[in-house]
Short mmCIF file of C-alpha atoms and ligand atoms in Angstrom, two decimals:
data_model
loop_
_atom_site.label_atom_id
_atom_site.label_comp_id
_atom_site.label_asym_id
_atom_site.label_seq_id
_atom_site.Cartn_x
_atom_site.Cartn_y
_atom_site.Cartn_z
CA MET A 89 18.58 -36.83 -3.56
CA LEU A 90 18.88 -33.47 -2.66
CA THR A 91 20.75 -32.74 0.38
CA ARG A 92 21.35 -29.87 2.92
CA ASP A 93 24.71 -30.00 2.53
CA THR A 94 24.62 -29.46 -1.48
CA LEU A 95 22.42 -26.06 -0.43
CA VAL A 96 24.96 -25.11 1.78
CA ARG A 97 27.68 -25.30 -0.90
CA ARG A 98 25.71 -23.64 -3.32
CA ASP A 99 25.23 -20.66 -0.91
CA GLN A 100 29.09 -20.59 -0.49
CA GLU A 101 29.62 -20.60 -3.98
CA ASP A 102 26.65 -18.09 -4.93
CA PRO A 103 27.84 -14.76 -6.96
CA LEU A 104 24.87 -12.85 -5.54
CA ALA A 105 25.35 -13.86 -1.94
CA GLY A 106 26.70 -10.12 -1.32
CA PHE A 107 23.29 -8.89 -2.30
CA ARG A 108 21.47 -10.17 0.66
CA ASP A 109 23.27 -7.80 3.11
CA ARG A 110 22.07 -4.72 1.17
CA PHE A 111 18.56 -5.43 2.11
CA VAL A 112 16.70 -5.21 5.66
CA LEU A 113 15.15 -8.54 6.59
CA PRO A 114 13.82 -9.40 9.78
CA GLU A 115 15.92 -12.03 11.76
CA GLY A 116 15.12 -15.73 11.12
CA LEU A 117 12.12 -14.92 8.56
CA ILE A 118 12.01 -16.74 5.40
CA TYR A 119 10.31 -14.40 2.84
CA LEU A 120 9.29 -16.31 -0.27
CA ASP A 121 7.03 -13.22 -1.25
CA GLY A 122 9.03 -10.74 -2.97
CA ASN A 123 7.06 -11.48 -5.95
CA SER A 124 3.97 -9.59 -4.18
CA LEU A 125 6.07 -7.20 -2.34
CA GLY A 126 9.94 -6.89 -2.58
CA ALA A 127 12.06 -6.55 0.58
CA MET A 128 13.36 -2.92 1.50
CA PRO A 129 17.04 -2.24 0.04
CA ARG A 130 19.11 -1.09 3.00
CA ASP A 131 19.82 2.33 0.96
CA THR A 132 16.16 3.06 0.57
CA PRO A 133 15.52 5.12 3.94
CA ALA A 134 18.55 7.41 3.19
CA ARG A 135 17.35 7.98 -0.11
CA VAL A 136 13.68 8.81 0.69
CA ARG A 137 15.00 10.72 3.80
CA ASP A 138 16.98 13.16 1.45
CA ALA A 139 14.22 13.53 -0.90
CA VAL A 140 11.84 14.70 1.83
CA GLU A 141 14.04 16.39 4.38
CA ARG A 142 16.67 17.99 2.04
CA GLN A 143 15.02 18.40 -1.34
CA TRP A 144 11.44 18.93 -0.46
CA ALA A 145 11.79 20.71 2.96
CA GLU A 146 14.49 23.21 2.16
CA ASP A 147 14.14 23.75 -1.69
CA LEU A 148 10.39 23.12 -1.88
CA ILE A 149 8.98 24.27 -5.20
CA GLY A 150 12.42 24.83 -6.76
CA GLY A 151 12.89 21.11 -6.68
CA TRP A 152 11.34 20.24 -9.58
CA ASN A 153 14.31 21.49 -11.64
CA LYS A 154 16.83 21.81 -8.70
CA HIS A 155 16.52 17.83 -7.93
CA GLY A 156 15.45 16.55 -11.25
CA TRP A 157 12.02 15.70 -10.04
CA VAL A 158 10.32 16.64 -13.47
CA ASP A 159 12.80 14.10 -15.20
CA ALA A 160 12.19 11.31 -12.80
CA PRO A 161 9.77 9.27 -14.97
CA ALA A 162 12.17 9.57 -17.84
CA ARG A 163 15.49 8.89 -15.78
CA VAL A 164 14.02 5.92 -14.05
CA GLY A 165 12.19 4.59 -17.00
CA ASP A 166 15.83 4.34 -18.74
CA LYS A 167 17.24 2.52 -15.86
CA ILE A 168 13.93 -0.10 -15.90
CA GLY A 169 14.66 0.03 -19.69
CA ARG A 170 17.96 -1.58 -19.21
CA LEU A 171 16.51 -4.43 -16.72
CA VAL A 172 13.93 -5.19 -19.62
CA GLY A 173 16.01 -4.82 -22.86
CA ALA A 174 14.55 -1.63 -23.90
CA GLY A 175 16.87 0.68 -25.54
CA ALA A 176 16.82 4.39 -24.00
CA GLY A 177 13.74 6.53 -24.74
CA GLN A 178 11.19 3.91 -24.78
CA VAL A 179 10.20 3.25 -20.74
CA VAL A 180 8.77 5.48 -18.37
CA ALA A 181 8.13 5.25 -14.51
CA ALA A 182 4.57 6.40 -13.54
CA ASP A 183 1.15 5.57 -12.51
CA SER A 184 0.25 2.03 -11.51
CA THR A 185 0.32 -1.10 -13.52
CA SER A 186 -3.61 -0.77 -14.09
CA VAL A 187 -3.69 2.43 -15.16
CA ASN A 188 -0.82 1.83 -17.53
CA LEU A 189 -2.12 -0.94 -18.96
CA PHE A 190 -5.46 1.18 -19.78
CA LYS A 191 -3.19 3.57 -21.35
CA MET A 192 -1.19 1.23 -23.29
CA LEU A 193 -4.54 -1.34 -24.30
CA SER A 194 -5.95 2.26 -25.87
CA ALA A 195 -2.94 2.71 -27.65
CA ALA A 196 -2.74 -0.37 -29.19
CA LEU A 197 -6.30 -0.64 -30.12
CA ASP A 198 -6.13 2.57 -31.89
CA LEU A 199 -3.45 1.33 -34.07
CA ARG A 200 -5.89 -1.72 -35.15
CA PRO A 201 -9.11 0.09 -35.56
CA ASP A 202 -10.81 -2.48 -37.90
CA ARG A 203 -10.13 -5.55 -35.29
CA LYS A 204 -12.25 -6.07 -32.33
CA VAL A 205 -10.59 -8.93 -30.30
CA ILE A 206 -8.27 -8.44 -27.46
CA LEU A 207 -7.05 -11.70 -26.82
CA SER A 208 -5.62 -12.74 -23.25
CA ASP A 209 -5.43 -15.93 -21.23
CA ARG A 210 -7.47 -17.11 -18.06
CA GLY A 211 -4.28 -16.94 -16.02
CA ASN A 212 -3.81 -13.37 -16.37
CA PHE A 213 -4.14 -11.22 -13.29
CA PRO A 214 -7.53 -9.96 -13.13
CA THR A 215 -6.68 -6.24 -12.73
CA ASP A 216 -5.54 -6.60 -16.25
CA LEU A 217 -8.90 -8.45 -17.15
CA TYR A 218 -10.72 -5.62 -15.31
CA MET A 219 -9.03 -2.76 -17.11
CA ALA A 220 -9.71 -4.15 -20.43
CA GLN A 221 -13.31 -4.79 -19.65
CA GLY A 222 -13.52 -1.31 -18.57
CA LEU A 223 -11.85 0.25 -21.51
CA ALA A 224 -13.93 -1.89 -23.99
CA ALA A 225 -17.18 -0.49 -22.32
CA LEU A 226 -15.78 2.86 -22.47
CA ARG A 227 -14.86 2.92 -26.05
CA ALA A 228 -18.24 1.29 -26.86
CA ALA A 229 -16.92 0.14 -30.10
CA GLY A 230 -17.60 -3.51 -29.88
CA HIS A 231 -14.61 -4.63 -28.35
CA GLU A 232 -14.36 -8.49 -27.04
CA LEU A 233 -12.10 -9.55 -24.60
CA ARG A 234 -11.26 -13.14 -25.73
CA LEU A 235 -9.98 -15.43 -23.13
CA VAL A 236 -8.21 -18.57 -23.67
CA GLU A 237 -6.35 -21.12 -21.52
CA GLU A 238 -2.55 -19.82 -20.95
CA HIS A 239 -1.12 -22.63 -23.23
CA GLU A 240 -3.69 -21.87 -26.16
CA VAL A 241 -2.54 -18.14 -26.93
CA GLU A 242 -0.45 -18.78 -29.72
CA ALA A 243 -3.10 -20.89 -31.24
CA ALA A 244 -5.72 -18.42 -30.79
CA ILE A 245 -4.22 -15.55 -32.64
CA GLY A 246 -6.00 -14.99 -35.65
CA PRO A 247 -7.02 -12.19 -38.16
CA ASP A 248 -9.42 -10.85 -35.61
CA VAL A 249 -7.16 -10.09 -32.79
CA ALA A 250 -6.27 -6.53 -32.50
CA VAL A 251 -3.84 -7.22 -29.46
CA VAL A 252 -2.52 -10.03 -27.45
CA MET A 253 -2.60 -8.90 -23.85
CA VAL A 254 -0.80 -11.22 -21.75
CA THR A 255 1.18 -11.49 -18.49
CA GLN A 256 4.51 -13.09 -19.16
CA VAL A 257 4.69 -15.00 -16.17
CA GLY A 258 1.35 -16.33 -14.91
CA TYR A 259 0.47 -15.08 -11.32
CA ARG A 260 -1.08 -18.03 -10.24
CA THR A 261 0.59 -20.80 -12.12
CA GLY A 262 4.33 -19.20 -12.71
CA ARG A 263 3.95 -20.26 -16.35
CA LYS A 264 6.14 -18.03 -18.77
CA HIS A 265 5.01 -17.26 -22.17
CA ASP A 266 7.50 -17.23 -25.17
CA MET A 267 7.82 -13.45 -25.94
CA ALA A 268 9.75 -13.97 -29.19
CA ALA A 269 7.35 -16.85 -30.34
CA ILE A 270 4.04 -14.82 -29.26
CA SER A 271 5.35 -11.61 -30.85
CA ARG A 272 6.30 -13.17 -34.18
CA ILE A 273 2.71 -15.16 -34.46
CA ALA A 274 0.86 -11.99 -33.51
CA HIS A 275 2.93 -9.89 -36.13
CA ALA A 276 2.16 -12.48 -39.01
CA ALA A 277 -1.37 -12.31 -38.09
CA GLY A 278 -1.37 -8.35 -37.99
CA ALA A 279 -1.91 -8.08 -34.30
CA LEU A 280 -0.15 -6.23 -31.68
CA THR A 281 1.34 -7.21 -28.39
CA LEU A 282 0.90 -5.85 -24.92
CA TRP A 283 2.97 -7.35 -22.45
CA ASP A 284 2.77 -7.35 -18.34
CA LEU A 285 5.88 -7.85 -16.81
CA ALA A 286 4.88 -7.58 -13.31
CA HIS A 287 6.48 -11.02 -12.48
CA SER A 288 9.23 -10.93 -14.76
CA ALA A 289 11.31 -7.06 -14.35
CA GLY A 290 14.13 -8.10 -12.18
CA ALA A 291 13.90 -11.56 -12.01
CA PHE A 292 15.18 -12.64 -15.25
CA PRO A 293 16.46 -10.88 -18.47
CA VAL A 294 13.62 -9.40 -20.58
CA HIS A 295 14.16 -8.61 -24.38
CA LEU A 296 11.35 -6.38 -25.08
CA ASP A 297 13.29 -4.82 -27.96
CA ARG A 298 15.00 -7.84 -29.38
CA ASP A 299 11.58 -10.18 -28.90
CA GLY A 300 9.69 -7.62 -31.10
CA ALA A 301 7.22 -6.36 -28.23
CA ASP A 302 5.05 -3.73 -28.90
CA PHE A 303 3.53 -2.38 -25.66
CA ALA A 304 4.50 -3.50 -22.01
CA VAL A 305 3.56 -2.77 -18.42
CA GLY A 306 5.26 -3.52 -15.28
CA CYS A 307 5.16 -3.50 -11.55
CA GLY A 308 7.54 -1.35 -9.26
CA TYR A 309 7.04 -3.00 -6.00
CA LYS A 310 7.51 -6.85 -6.90
CA TYR A 311 11.04 -8.08 -7.90
CA LEU A 312 12.03 -4.30 -8.27
CA ASN A 313 11.80 -3.38 -4.52
CA GLY A 314 10.46 0.23 -5.14
CA GLY A 315 7.99 -0.35 -1.87
CA PRO A 316 4.48 -0.70 -1.26
CA GLY A 317 2.62 1.21 -4.03
CA ALA A 318 5.77 2.23 -5.94
CA PRO A 319 5.09 3.58 -9.36
CA ALA A 320 4.95 1.17 -12.48
CA PHE A 321 6.30 1.41 -15.69
CA LEU A 322 5.14 1.37 -19.21
CA TYR A 323 7.13 0.62 -22.56
CA VAL A 324 6.37 1.91 -25.99
CA ALA A 325 8.29 0.48 -29.06
CA LYS A 326 10.41 3.45 -30.80
CA ARG A 327 8.16 2.52 -33.80
CA HIS A 328 4.97 3.45 -32.58
CA HIS A 329 5.89 6.69 -30.70
CA ASP A 330 4.56 9.23 -32.92
CA ARG A 331 1.47 7.21 -33.44
CA VAL A 332 0.11 6.62 -29.91
CA ARG A 333 -2.98 8.74 -29.14
CA PRO A 334 -2.95 8.95 -25.41
CA PRO A 335 -6.47 8.15 -23.89
CA LEU A 336 -5.40 9.99 -20.59
CA SER A 337 -4.19 13.09 -22.01
CA GLY A 338 -2.71 15.12 -18.95
CA TRP A 339 -0.58 17.92 -19.08
CA PHE A 340 2.73 16.28 -18.35
CA GLY A 341 2.36 14.18 -21.48
CA HIS A 342 1.76 17.70 -23.11
CA GLU A 343 4.38 18.99 -25.59
CA ALA A 344 4.99 21.95 -23.53
CA PRO A 345 3.23 21.43 -19.85
CA PHE A 346 4.24 24.78 -18.82
CA ALA A 347 2.83 26.97 -21.86
CA PHE A 348 -0.42 26.37 -20.24
CA ASP A 349 -2.26 25.88 -23.62
CA LEU A 350 -5.74 25.61 -23.91
CA ASP A 351 -5.64 22.59 -25.96
CA TYR A 352 -3.78 19.29 -25.82
CA ARG A 353 -0.71 18.70 -28.05
CA PRO A 354 0.97 15.62 -27.33
CA ALA A 355 4.74 15.33 -26.19
CA GLY A 356 7.14 13.82 -28.67
CA GLY A 357 8.54 10.20 -27.99
CA ILE A 358 7.70 8.33 -24.63
CA ALA A 359 6.78 11.51 -22.73
CA ARG A 360 3.22 11.57 -23.93
CA ASN A 361 2.07 8.65 -22.14
CA LEU A 362 2.68 10.33 -18.91
CA CYS A 363 -0.59 11.88 -17.56
CA GLY A 364 -0.04 14.03 -14.35
CA THR A 365 2.27 14.98 -11.82
CA PRO A 366 5.12 12.48 -10.88
CA GLN A 367 5.36 10.44 -7.78
CA VAL A 368 8.40 12.12 -6.66
CA LEU A 369 8.68 10.32 -3.25
CA GLY A 370 7.67 7.21 -4.53
CA LEU A 371 9.98 7.37 -7.50
CA ALA A 372 12.85 8.09 -5.11
CA ALA A 373 12.27 4.59 -3.24
CA LEU A 374 11.96 3.10 -6.60
CA GLU A 375 15.25 4.35 -7.92
CA ALA A 376 16.96 2.85 -4.91
CA GLY A 377 15.50 -0.36 -5.72
CA ILE A 378 16.60 -0.11 -9.30
CA ASP A 379 19.84 0.97 -8.68
CA LEU A 380 20.78 -2.07 -6.57
CA MET A 381 18.96 -4.01 -9.26
CA LEU A 382 21.48 -2.91 -12.08
CA GLU A 383 24.65 -3.91 -10.09
CA ALA A 384 23.52 -7.70 -10.48
CA ASP A 385 24.06 -9.40 -13.72
CA LEU A 386 20.14 -10.39 -14.72
CA GLU A 387 21.81 -13.90 -16.53
CA ILE A 388 23.25 -14.74 -13.16
CA VAL A 389 20.07 -13.81 -11.18
CA LYS A 390 17.82 -16.15 -13.71
CA GLY A 391 20.48 -19.06 -13.24
CA LYS A 392 19.73 -18.61 -9.43
CA SER A 393 16.14 -18.30 -9.69
CA LEU A 394 16.13 -21.69 -11.58
CA ASP A 395 18.65 -23.37 -9.09
CA LEU A 396 16.28 -22.40 -6.12
CA THR A 397 12.84 -23.02 -8.08
CA ASP A 398 14.07 -26.44 -9.30
CA ALA A 399 15.65 -27.22 -5.54
CA PHE A 400 12.15 -26.16 -3.93
CA ALA A 401 9.82 -27.97 -6.52
CA ASP A 402 12.28 -31.23 -6.26
CA LEU A 403 12.46 -31.16 -2.51
CA VAL A 404 8.85 -30.87 -1.77
CA GLU A 405 8.46 -34.22 -3.88
CA GLN A 406 11.27 -35.45 -2.33
CA GLU A 407 10.43 -34.98 1.23
CA MET A 408 6.53 -34.97 1.05
CA PRO A 409 5.84 -37.47 -2.22
CA GLY A 410 2.24 -36.73 -3.85
CA VAL A 411 0.85 -34.31 -0.77
CA PHE A 412 0.88 -31.57 -3.05
CA GLU A 413 -0.04 -30.82 -6.92
CA LEU A 414 2.79 -29.03 -8.85
CA VAL A 415 1.11 -26.24 -10.42
CA SER A 416 3.95 -24.66 -12.06
CA PRO A 417 5.41 -25.96 -15.01
CA PRO A 418 8.05 -28.66 -13.94
CA GLU A 419 10.62 -27.65 -16.72
CA GLY A 420 12.60 -24.13 -15.33
CA ALA A 421 12.60 -22.72 -19.02
CA HIS A 422 8.90 -22.31 -19.00
CA ARG A 423 8.58 -20.89 -15.33
CA GLY A 424 9.11 -17.50 -13.52
CA SER A 425 11.00 -17.35 -10.32
CA GLN A 426 8.19 -19.04 -8.49
CA VAL A 427 6.70 -22.31 -7.58
CA CYS A 428 3.14 -22.92 -7.04
CA LEU A 429 1.84 -25.81 -5.21
CA GLY A 430 -2.02 -27.09 -5.28
CA HIS A 431 -3.69 -28.36 -2.04
CA LYS A 432 -7.37 -28.04 -1.03
CA GLU A 433 -6.30 -26.70 2.42
CA GLY A 434 -3.89 -24.25 0.64
CA TYR A 435 -5.55 -21.18 2.80
CA ALA A 436 -4.69 -22.93 6.32
CA ILE A 437 -1.10 -24.26 5.37
CA VAL A 438 -0.04 -20.92 4.12
CA GLN A 439 -1.30 -19.36 7.64
CA ALA A 440 0.66 -21.90 9.61
CA LEU A 441 3.67 -21.61 7.62
CA ILE A 442 3.45 -17.72 8.40
CA ALA A 443 3.10 -18.52 11.86
CA ASP A 444 6.38 -20.53 11.57
CA ARG A 445 8.27 -17.64 10.03
CA VAL A 446 7.82 -18.91 6.25
CA VAL A 447 6.01 -16.25 4.15
CA PRO A 448 4.53 -17.35 0.82
CA ASP A 449 1.16 -16.17 -0.38
CA PHE A 450 -2.12 -17.59 -1.22
CA ARG A 451 -3.97 -17.26 -4.14
CA ALA A 452 -7.60 -18.56 -4.58
CA PRO A 453 -9.07 -21.07 -4.76
CA ASN A 454 -6.16 -23.61 -3.85
CA VAL A 455 -2.73 -22.53 -4.66
CA LEU A 456 0.52 -21.91 -2.28
CA ARG A 457 2.77 -19.62 -4.19
CA PHE A 458 6.67 -19.27 -3.51
CA GLY A 459 8.22 -16.82 -4.70
CA PHE A 460 12.05 -16.58 -4.88
CA ALA A 461 13.57 -13.16 -5.57
CA PRO A 462 17.43 -14.28 -6.28
CA LEU A 463 19.03 -11.07 -4.67
CA TYR A 464 18.21 -11.84 -1.10
CA ILE A 465 16.85 -15.78 -1.04
CA ARG A 466 19.59 -18.05 -0.08
CA HIS A 467 20.00 -21.86 -1.21
CA ILE A 468 19.54 -22.78 2.66
CA ASP A 469 16.26 -21.09 2.74
CA VAL A 470 14.59 -23.67 0.40
CA TRP A 471 15.76 -26.35 2.66
CA ASP A 472 14.27 -24.62 6.11
CA ALA A 473 11.25 -23.57 4.15
CA VAL A 474 10.57 -27.15 2.86
CA ALA A 475 11.60 -28.66 6.45
CA ARG A 476 9.12 -26.36 8.33
CA LEU A 477 6.19 -27.29 5.34
CA LYS A 478 6.74 -30.56 6.03
CA ARG A 479 6.15 -30.57 9.94
CA ILE A 480 3.24 -28.22 9.26
CA VAL A 481 1.81 -30.99 6.82
CA THR A 482 2.91 -34.31 8.82
CA ASP A 483 1.59 -32.91 12.18
CA ARG A 484 -1.14 -31.18 10.73
CA THR A 485 -0.47 -27.98 12.58
CA TRP A 486 -2.43 -26.31 9.91
CA ASP A 487 -5.88 -27.88 11.12
CA ARG A 488 -6.93 -25.29 13.47
CA GLU A 489 -9.81 -22.64 13.53
CA ILE A 490 -7.25 -19.77 13.41
CA TYR A 491 -5.35 -20.74 10.14
CA ARG A 492 -8.75 -21.01 8.69
CA ARG A 493 -9.89 -17.18 9.18
CA ARG A 494 -9.62 -15.15 6.04
CA ALA A 495 -7.94 -11.93 6.17
CA ALA A 496 -8.69 -8.92 3.68
CA VAL A 497 -5.28 -9.29 1.88
CA THR A 498 -4.21 -12.86 1.24
C1 PLP B 204 1.02 -6.91 -9.33
C2 PLP B 204 0.17 -7.09 -10.67
C3 PLP B 204 -0.69 -5.94 -10.86
C4 PLP B 204 -0.93 -4.85 -9.96
O1 PLP B 204 -1.35 -4.02 -10.44
P1 PLP B 204 -1.55 -2.55 -9.47
O2 PLP B 204 -2.05 -1.25 -10.34
O3 PLP B 204 -0.12 -2.26 -9.03
O4 PLP B 204 -2.45 -2.77 -8.55
C5 PLP B 204 -1.09 -5.84 -12.21
N1 PLP B 204 -0.74 -7.07 -13.13
C6 PLP B 204 0.09 -8.03 -12.65
C7 PLP B 204 0.17 -9.09 -13.42
C8 PLP B 204 0.40 -8.14 -11.68
O5 PLP B 204 1.30 -9.19 -10.93
#
């Protein structure tokens, strides 16, 4: 039996407790959606203001050299690399997750010209699947996007698979793939791996190099707290650098962008995976989020994430037995930093919760998704969120027309 006192005590003993004040959060709001859009670090406005009012306004074009704008994708990329277990020179921050996925998938397919299968799972995020479908159509080389259930990926890796393309933590279930195991099986079968770290980076330690990943992409605005529409990132294992042929061969991936040659020649190293001009203002905000994240020990972050998610799942069952279906894996080791609950009135319940100052999100058709960003969520927030959820369910507060109306973004 989990009690309020236990959670109060966990907050008192929490080594990450001091991080909450480094974010700006609305008073009284329990924000369980940092896996969709992370909270704003307190430092971000000053960092962005400096980039705008001093660097841009005063130095104009000179800012590219003077303020290191031109190096920002590699500089921020290396910092992200420290969060995802990638040695220096293998990560850049640029573009969006969708665009990076397109680039990395194309690069991977080039390395396996005799194979036609892109293997993914039905739990993958739709944009990843859409980008693969678009790329396959563009290449017109007979590629097939083969989808299996999340737990079937390992078994489905066969000799016809070119690339195993999965999101490490499924957005709808929170289920976490075993990166080392999938890499091992894929490599034994002659396939490559492409990981989407959208729900991993900043939530727990990722070990891209150690676990044998070939390619990866990830998102800047979720657990990395880079702000809405923040630049994303991409990773290419060093062993593939020289063989990558960028499908979006823009000038920032050229060997000498300012030579203005008429012909494209790829830059050496990771830089060839850049395309156009760096998103300087977005990178300034992203870097503020990353710098803050780098102050935390990710093993401790992971421990707190497990405590928060375990407590939430347990409390929901303790306080409302049988009301929700636990969609996420029950064992923390197989779960990211979120807990997903199934309920046929999920949409209305989420709207009623938001009206009661608890913010999860809803994922069609029936999933209530609760994300726990360990840097700013307290253990007591778990108690309070479950208490409000229980009241809404018990009083049927959700059962009103205003809570059934669908907004564009859920
Ligand atoms: C959030 C998310 C994205 C977002 O992609 P954008 O290009 O930033 O819209 C992509 N993939 C996964 C798995 C995500 O969770």
